[in-house]
XYZ file of C-alpha atoms in Angstrom:
435
model
C -112.087 -36.307 133.194
C -114.389 -38.927 134.655
C -118.113 -39.084 134.008
C -118.730 -37.956 137.582
C -117.289 -34.479 137.010
C -120.157 -32.073 136.464
C -120.230 -28.691 134.812
C -120.862 -25.876 137.252
C -123.025 -23.941 137.140
C -125.676 -26.183 135.544
C -126.724 -25.066 132.080
C -130.312 -23.832 132.100
C -132.528 -25.051 129.237
C -135.514 -23.084 130.485
C -136.812 -21.914 133.819
C -138.189 -25.341 134.786
C -135.303 -27.417 133.445
C -131.709 -27.732 134.532
C -129.249 -29.951 132.708
C -126.214 -31.670 134.192
C -123.693 -33.131 131.831
C -120.091 -34.166 131.639
C -117.655 -31.882 129.800
C -117.041 -34.564 127.200
C -120.684 -34.546 126.120
C -120.910 -30.836 125.328
C -120.321 -29.643 121.775
C -117.498 -27.135 121.488
C -118.878 -25.513 118.320
C -122.113 -23.562 117.921
C -123.673 -24.501 114.624
C -125.847 -22.321 112.401
C -127.042 -23.003 108.866
C -123.973 -25.203 108.194
C -124.854 -27.627 110.998
C -125.475 -30.627 108.730
C -122.178 -30.174 106.907
C -120.053 -30.844 109.984
C -122.464 -32.804 112.177
C -121.214 -36.072 113.606
C -123.622 -38.722 114.884
C -124.419 -38.474 118.571
C -124.384 -41.737 120.525
C -127.654 -43.480 121.274
C -129.325 -42.887 124.623
C -131.920 -44.506 126.841
C -134.342 -41.978 128.342
C -135.239 -42.755 131.974
C -138.030 -40.641 133.481
C -138.061 -40.769 137.266
C -134.520 -42.091 137.097
C -133.354 -40.829 140.494
C -135.962 -42.668 142.559
C -135.450 -45.978 144.321
C -135.967 -48.366 141.405
C -134.985 -45.795 138.784
C -131.563 -45.103 140.309
C -130.660 -48.776 140.521
C -131.832 -49.286 136.939
C -129.751 -46.331 135.733
C -126.680 -47.871 137.359
C -127.297 -51.253 135.721
C -127.884 -49.574 132.345
C -124.526 -47.799 132.640
C -122.832 -51.045 133.661
C -124.332 -52.670 130.559
C -122.812 -49.944 128.368
C -125.877 -47.777 127.709
C -125.729 -43.977 127.608
C -128.606 -42.598 129.643
C -130.625 -39.399 129.831
C -132.434 -38.958 133.150
C -135.496 -36.741 133.507
C -136.620 -36.278 137.113
C -138.483 -33.497 138.921
C -136.887 -34.452 142.267
C -140.291 -34.589 143.967
C -139.351 -37.824 145.723
C -135.609 -38.054 145.132
C -132.362 -36.187 145.663
C -129.856 -34.676 143.254
C -127.022 -36.377 145.182
C -128.300 -39.717 143.877
C -127.079 -38.667 140.424
C -123.555 -38.205 141.760
C -123.649 -41.588 143.476
C -124.774 -43.351 140.308
C -121.958 -41.652 138.414
C -119.386 -42.606 141.056
C -120.428 -46.255 141.047
C -120.583 -46.499 137.249
C -117.172 -44.873 136.837
C -115.646 -47.195 139.432
C -117.185 -50.214 137.683
C -115.809 -49.323 134.255
C -112.433 -48.051 135.510
C -111.894 -51.441 137.151
C -112.362 -53.025 133.715
C -110.321 -50.382 131.859
C -113.419 -49.361 129.907
C -114.773 -45.905 129.077
C -117.750 -44.961 131.221
C -120.948 -44.419 129.222
C -122.486 -40.947 129.164
C -125.052 -39.861 131.724
C -127.103 -36.660 131.588
C -129.713 -35.213 133.911
C -132.541 -32.805 133.122
C -134.610 -31.611 136.061
C -138.150 -31.517 134.691
C -141.615 -32.963 135.223
C -142.487 -35.575 132.625
C -145.953 -33.991 132.420
C -144.470 -30.669 131.277
C -145.016 -31.067 127.534
C -143.017 -27.951 126.626
C -140.041 -29.089 128.689
C -140.122 -32.648 127.329
C -140.355 -31.426 123.745
C -137.390 -29.133 124.295
C -135.346 -31.962 125.767
C -136.236 -34.449 123.031
C -135.564 -31.904 120.283
C -131.893 -31.922 121.276
C -131.679 -35.607 120.295
C -133.253 -35.350 116.846
C -130.900 -36.411 114.083
C -130.587 -33.984 111.144
C -133.024 -34.858 108.376
C -130.301 -35.204 105.731
C -128.812 -38.107 107.701
C -131.984 -40.149 108.075
C -132.018 -43.565 106.459
C -132.949 -43.167 102.830
C -132.536 -39.381 102.985
C -135.955 -38.879 101.407
C -138.352 -36.026 101.914
C -141.065 -36.909 104.391
C -139.100 -39.749 106.000
C -139.872 -40.316 109.713
C -138.000 -38.276 112.275
C -135.058 -40.128 113.784
C -133.906 -39.742 117.384
C -130.762 -40.679 119.249
C -133.069 -41.875 122.021
C -133.605 -45.543 121.268
C -135.757 -46.504 124.208
C -137.662 -45.083 127.180
C -138.179 -46.422 130.699
C -141.019 -44.808 132.630
C -140.663 -44.641 136.448
C -142.451 -41.324 137.005
C -145.649 -42.618 138.631
C -146.865 -42.117 142.181
C -146.897 -45.433 144.036
C -148.463 -45.302 147.512
C -151.570 -47.482 147.866
C -152.776 -45.662 150.987
C -152.252 -42.202 149.483
C -154.055 -43.230 146.308
C -157.113 -44.111 148.390
C -157.150 -40.730 150.122
C -156.177 -38.701 147.041
C -157.230 -40.614 143.909
C -157.298 -37.627 141.549
C -153.593 -37.018 142.179
C -152.873 -40.569 140.998
C -155.114 -40.482 137.954
C -153.734 -37.077 136.914
C -150.079 -38.069 137.175
C -150.084 -41.776 136.443
C -152.747 -41.949 133.726
C -153.218 -38.512 132.163
C -149.495 -37.786 132.446
C -148.559 -40.989 130.657
C -151.025 -40.353 127.839
C -149.534 -36.937 127.077
C -145.996 -38.268 127.449
C -146.579 -41.079 124.950
C -148.144 -38.599 122.546
C -144.979 -36.495 122.636
C -142.772 -39.574 122.233
C -144.795 -40.578 119.182
C -144.259 -37.148 117.635
C -140.506 -37.738 117.928
C -140.832 -41.299 116.558
C -139.580 -42.809 119.833
C -141.597 -46.014 120.098
C -139.722 -48.469 122.302
C -141.248 -48.130 125.749
C -140.712 -50.013 129.017
C -143.508 -49.312 131.477
C -143.190 -49.631 135.237
C -146.320 -51.593 136.121
C -147.269 -53.490 139.254
C -148.636 -56.763 140.556
C -151.534 -54.723 141.962
C -153.180 -55.068 138.537
C -154.112 -58.648 139.536
C -156.421 -57.347 142.267
C -158.138 -60.013 144.349
C -157.067 -62.687 141.854
C -153.869 -62.655 143.921
C -155.791 -64.453 146.674
C -156.425 -67.482 144.438
C -153.647 -69.454 146.131
C -151.624 -70.078 142.952
C -148.721 -68.061 141.519
C -149.960 -65.277 139.266
C -149.528 -65.593 135.522
C -149.605 -62.665 133.102
C -152.720 -64.222 131.532
C -154.627 -63.679 134.785
C -154.878 -60.001 133.779
C -155.019 -59.266 130.055
C -156.180 -56.448 127.822
C -157.031 -58.536 124.773
C -158.424 -62.058 124.483
C -155.726 -64.666 125.176
C -155.646 -68.465 125.431
C -153.165 -70.349 127.605
C -152.530 -73.636 129.399
C -153.087 -73.173 133.135
C -151.215 -74.808 136.048
C -153.666 -77.736 136.034
C -153.050 -78.478 132.345
C -156.385 -77.086 131.174
C -156.617 -74.695 128.232
C -158.233 -71.442 129.286
C -159.246 -68.243 127.533
C -159.209 -64.871 129.212
C -161.093 -61.828 128.023
C -159.532 -58.399 128.354
C -160.380 -56.924 131.730
C -159.563 -56.960 135.417
C -160.890 -58.572 138.559
C -161.246 -57.035 141.989
C -158.827 -54.099 141.814
C -158.580 -52.881 145.384
C -157.196 -49.324 145.198
C -156.779 -46.338 142.836
C -153.032 -46.973 142.485
C -153.701 -50.446 141.083
C -156.481 -49.104 138.880
C -154.154 -46.415 137.518
C -151.609 -49.070 136.559
C -154.255 -51.231 134.931
C -155.625 -48.230 133.034
C -152.137 -47.379 131.787
C -151.574 -50.932 130.617
C -154.912 -50.901 128.772
C -154.060 -47.613 127.084
C -150.639 -48.874 126.053
C -152.171 -52.089 124.703
C -154.608 -50.063 122.606
C -151.784 -47.795 121.425
C -149.732 -50.763 120.234
C -152.734 -52.185 118.386
C -153.395 -48.857 116.687
C -149.739 -48.254 115.764
C -147.757 -51.476 115.169
C -144.472 -49.565 115.213
C -144.600 -49.459 119.005
C -142.827 -52.064 121.129
C -144.181 -51.777 124.681
C -143.126 -53.981 127.561
C -145.080 -53.613 130.813
C -143.059 -55.003 133.709
C -145.277 -56.024 136.602
C -143.212 -55.588 139.746
C -143.928 -57.603 142.801
C -142.197 -56.275 145.952
C -138.760 -54.695 145.395
C -136.507 -54.562 148.456
C -132.805 -54.262 149.231
C -130.130 -51.866 148.019
C -127.109 -51.828 145.758
C -124.348 -53.885 147.365
C -122.117 -50.801 147.552
C -124.356 -49.244 150.199
C -124.440 -45.955 148.262
C -127.896 -46.438 146.735
C -130.994 -47.417 148.647
C -134.631 -46.634 149.347
C -134.584 -43.098 150.715
C -137.870 -41.326 149.898
C -138.478 -37.704 150.850
C -141.809 -38.442 152.497
C -142.887 -41.030 155.053
C -142.429 -44.506 153.514
C -145.314 -46.957 153.233
C -143.519 -50.017 151.823
C -142.722 -52.760 154.341
C -138.916 -52.711 154.308
C -138.328 -48.962 154.790
C -141.018 -48.934 157.487
C -139.229 -51.764 159.316
C -135.946 -49.871 158.958
C -137.496 -46.798 160.598
C -138.396 -48.971 163.588
C -134.875 -50.397 163.749
C -133.433 -46.880 163.710
C -135.744 -45.734 166.497
C -137.672 -43.306 164.287
C -140.858 -45.303 164.901
C -141.702 -47.156 168.103
C -142.998 -50.342 166.517
C -143.961 -52.009 163.246
C -147.677 -52.084 162.566
C -148.592 -55.506 161.190
C -151.783 -54.923 159.224
C -153.715 -58.161 159.325
C -152.770 -61.314 161.208
C -155.823 -63.358 160.180
C -155.121 -63.896 156.484
C -155.406 -67.490 155.167
C -151.611 -67.802 155.084
C -149.266 -70.069 157.106
C -148.718 -67.506 159.892
C -151.733 -65.254 159.301
C -149.768 -62.284 157.945
C -149.758 -61.092 154.348
C -147.477 -62.938 151.925
C -145.557 -61.103 149.223
C -143.023 -61.982 146.538
C -139.943 -59.954 147.486
C -137.391 -59.235 144.768
C -134.000 -57.577 145.205
C -134.038 -54.154 143.570
C -130.844 -54.946 141.637
C -132.505 -58.036 140.145
C -135.455 -55.834 139.229
C -133.140 -53.256 137.638
C -131.485 -55.987 135.583
C -134.952 -56.989 134.404
C -135.296 -53.573 132.760
C -131.945 -53.961 131.026
C -133.019 -57.397 129.802
C -136.317 -55.980 128.534
C -134.604 -53.236 126.533
C -132.001 -55.635 125.163
C -134.679 -58.113 124.089
C -136.715 -55.359 122.427
C -133.749 -53.880 120.542
C -132.577 -57.321 119.407
C -136.050 -58.251 118.170
C -136.350 -61.172 120.597
C -139.803 -59.934 121.609
C -142.416 -59.091 119.003
C -143.577 -55.558 118.358
C -146.747 -54.635 120.158
C -147.719 -54.815 123.822
C -146.462 -57.545 126.162
C -146.583 -57.952 129.956
C -143.974 -59.618 132.170
C -143.989 -60.569 135.830
C -140.789 -59.566 137.608
C -140.723 -61.567 140.813
C -138.895 -64.469 142.416
C -141.796 -66.920 142.389
C -141.446 -67.406 146.162
C -143.606 -65.785 148.811
C -142.514 -64.551 152.249
C -144.800 -63.395 155.051
C -144.454 -60.189 157.046
C -143.250 -62.194 160.042
C -140.649 -63.991 157.903
C -139.293 -60.672 156.636
C -139.087 -59.336 160.187
C -137.217 -62.442 161.373
C -134.780 -62.171 158.441
C -133.965 -58.556 159.315
C -133.656 -59.394 163.008
C -131.177 -62.161 162.200
C -128.995 -59.922 160.034
C -129.116 -56.908 162.349
C -129.118 -58.749 165.701
C -131.912 -56.343 166.655
C -135.337 -57.174 168.058
C -138.102 -55.413 166.124
C -141.170 -54.559 168.245
C -144.483 -55.373 166.569
C -148.042 -54.147 166.985
C -150.943 -56.082 165.503
C -153.474 -53.996 163.592
C -156.610 -54.787 161.542
C -156.247 -55.439 157.845
C -155.446 -52.333 155.827
C -157.854 -51.129 153.165
C -156.651 -52.020 149.678
C -154.393 -54.920 150.699
C -154.654 -58.555 149.598
C -153.526 -61.568 151.604
C -151.126 -63.100 149.113
C -149.361 -61.992 145.945
C -146.731 -64.255 144.370
C -145.427 -64.265 140.793
C -145.111 -66.929 138.155
C -142.047 -65.402 136.400
C -141.646 -68.043 133.688
C -142.459 -65.732 130.754
C -139.649 -63.324 131.688
C -137.228 -66.234 132.069
C -138.022 -67.582 128.608
C -138.531 -64.397 126.568
C -136.211 -61.941 128.338
C -133.576 -64.374 129.555
C -133.995 -62.970 133.063
C -134.480 -64.441 136.529
C -133.774 -63.362 140.085
C -130.381 -64.085 141.601
C -130.479 -62.655 145.119
C -132.150 -64.032 148.259
C -134.208 -62.347 150.973
C -131.187 -62.686 153.279
C -129.044 -60.796 150.753
C -131.710 -58.078 150.582
C -131.514 -57.669 154.352
C -127.700 -57.610 154.389
C -127.606 -54.942 151.689
C -130.132 -52.839 153.603
C -127.921 -52.991 156.688
C -124.921 -51.995 154.564
C -126.869 -48.986 153.261
C -127.795 -47.970 156.805
C -124.174 -48.294 157.940
C -123.098 -45.964 155.103
C -125.761 -43.446 156.088
C -124.593 -43.498 159.711
C -120.969 -42.922 158.678
C -121.962 -40.067 156.411
C -124.009 -38.409 159.159
C -121.015 -38.592 161.521
C -118.739 -36.981 158.905
C -121.284 -34.290 158.000
């Protein structure tokens, strides 16, 4: 059977958790006190929390393509269960084409803040004590989960301004408790979904942003003008609670890595992910009203909204509109695979390290609109509005650190992003006709 065939009905772990698995991953024997005598090692897994969302789903697909077994934990608050089936279909097709076995994929419906649920899930991946390295009493717990990617944060700038406590409770407090549970299970390789918003108003400096422009410990570096500079841990001009929550999380993770050197934590600072998987089966399809530029533009193209509100046309940029560093979501997903691979291979040191994931090239709102108009042959009506609270005029990455240390760089253009979005929309239209 293929990895896309799911057991039905789903096996219930507890009232708030449901688990989807392939038949091949279920044990056929129920073990009691003789468990260790006949136990065989389970394969290693990557745990992906929030793995059915926009970035999470594309990352799960790229992890499967790279040969990783994955365990997805998602509460489906902003995603759909059908995304799981689409990931499985695409991964199976990819590996079947290469005559390779498809890696395992499992789904547990749970909130990452539910400590009881997370403990119950993680306990299923604990290796029996008698098989730990050294087999000595008191040796650290060993898990089949070899790394974690955290996508389970809320991400709307505007919503964070109107409802800050929601963001601090989920993004900050939730992550603290989650890391505490991971530590109890000795799972200490962690990839954190951060954001370029941590740079605050430093983004308006007019130069590409380096990781050293926002640090959590004292760092020295050679700047773009050749001068040696030292930065103290801290932030400058954070403009919204979402950005503050990301900066707080980074600071906490930096402190955690200093306190416990067994942790390897990579914080990936996203710039502006856009586009869809080239298959057209995965894309940005949130349950609520989108706030990111691309899905908002798409709603206008589809007639759901009358026009695109352009917030700010008087920024000190070439055409007056905000400039952002747009990165194809598949490139971003591959950045997570590169981060995990570098961590597991020891190519990055233990401790806390930040990486910009961007293209290094900025595009204005008007340029994005023109690119979509060219691909779709559709005129997009615009309406000029005042600057939006919490926004900055420009935000462009210097991605050199990721290129050198992770062996990663973007491959896809803004035009490709637009073409893939149109392909996703075409698939949605065909599916709605067949429904």
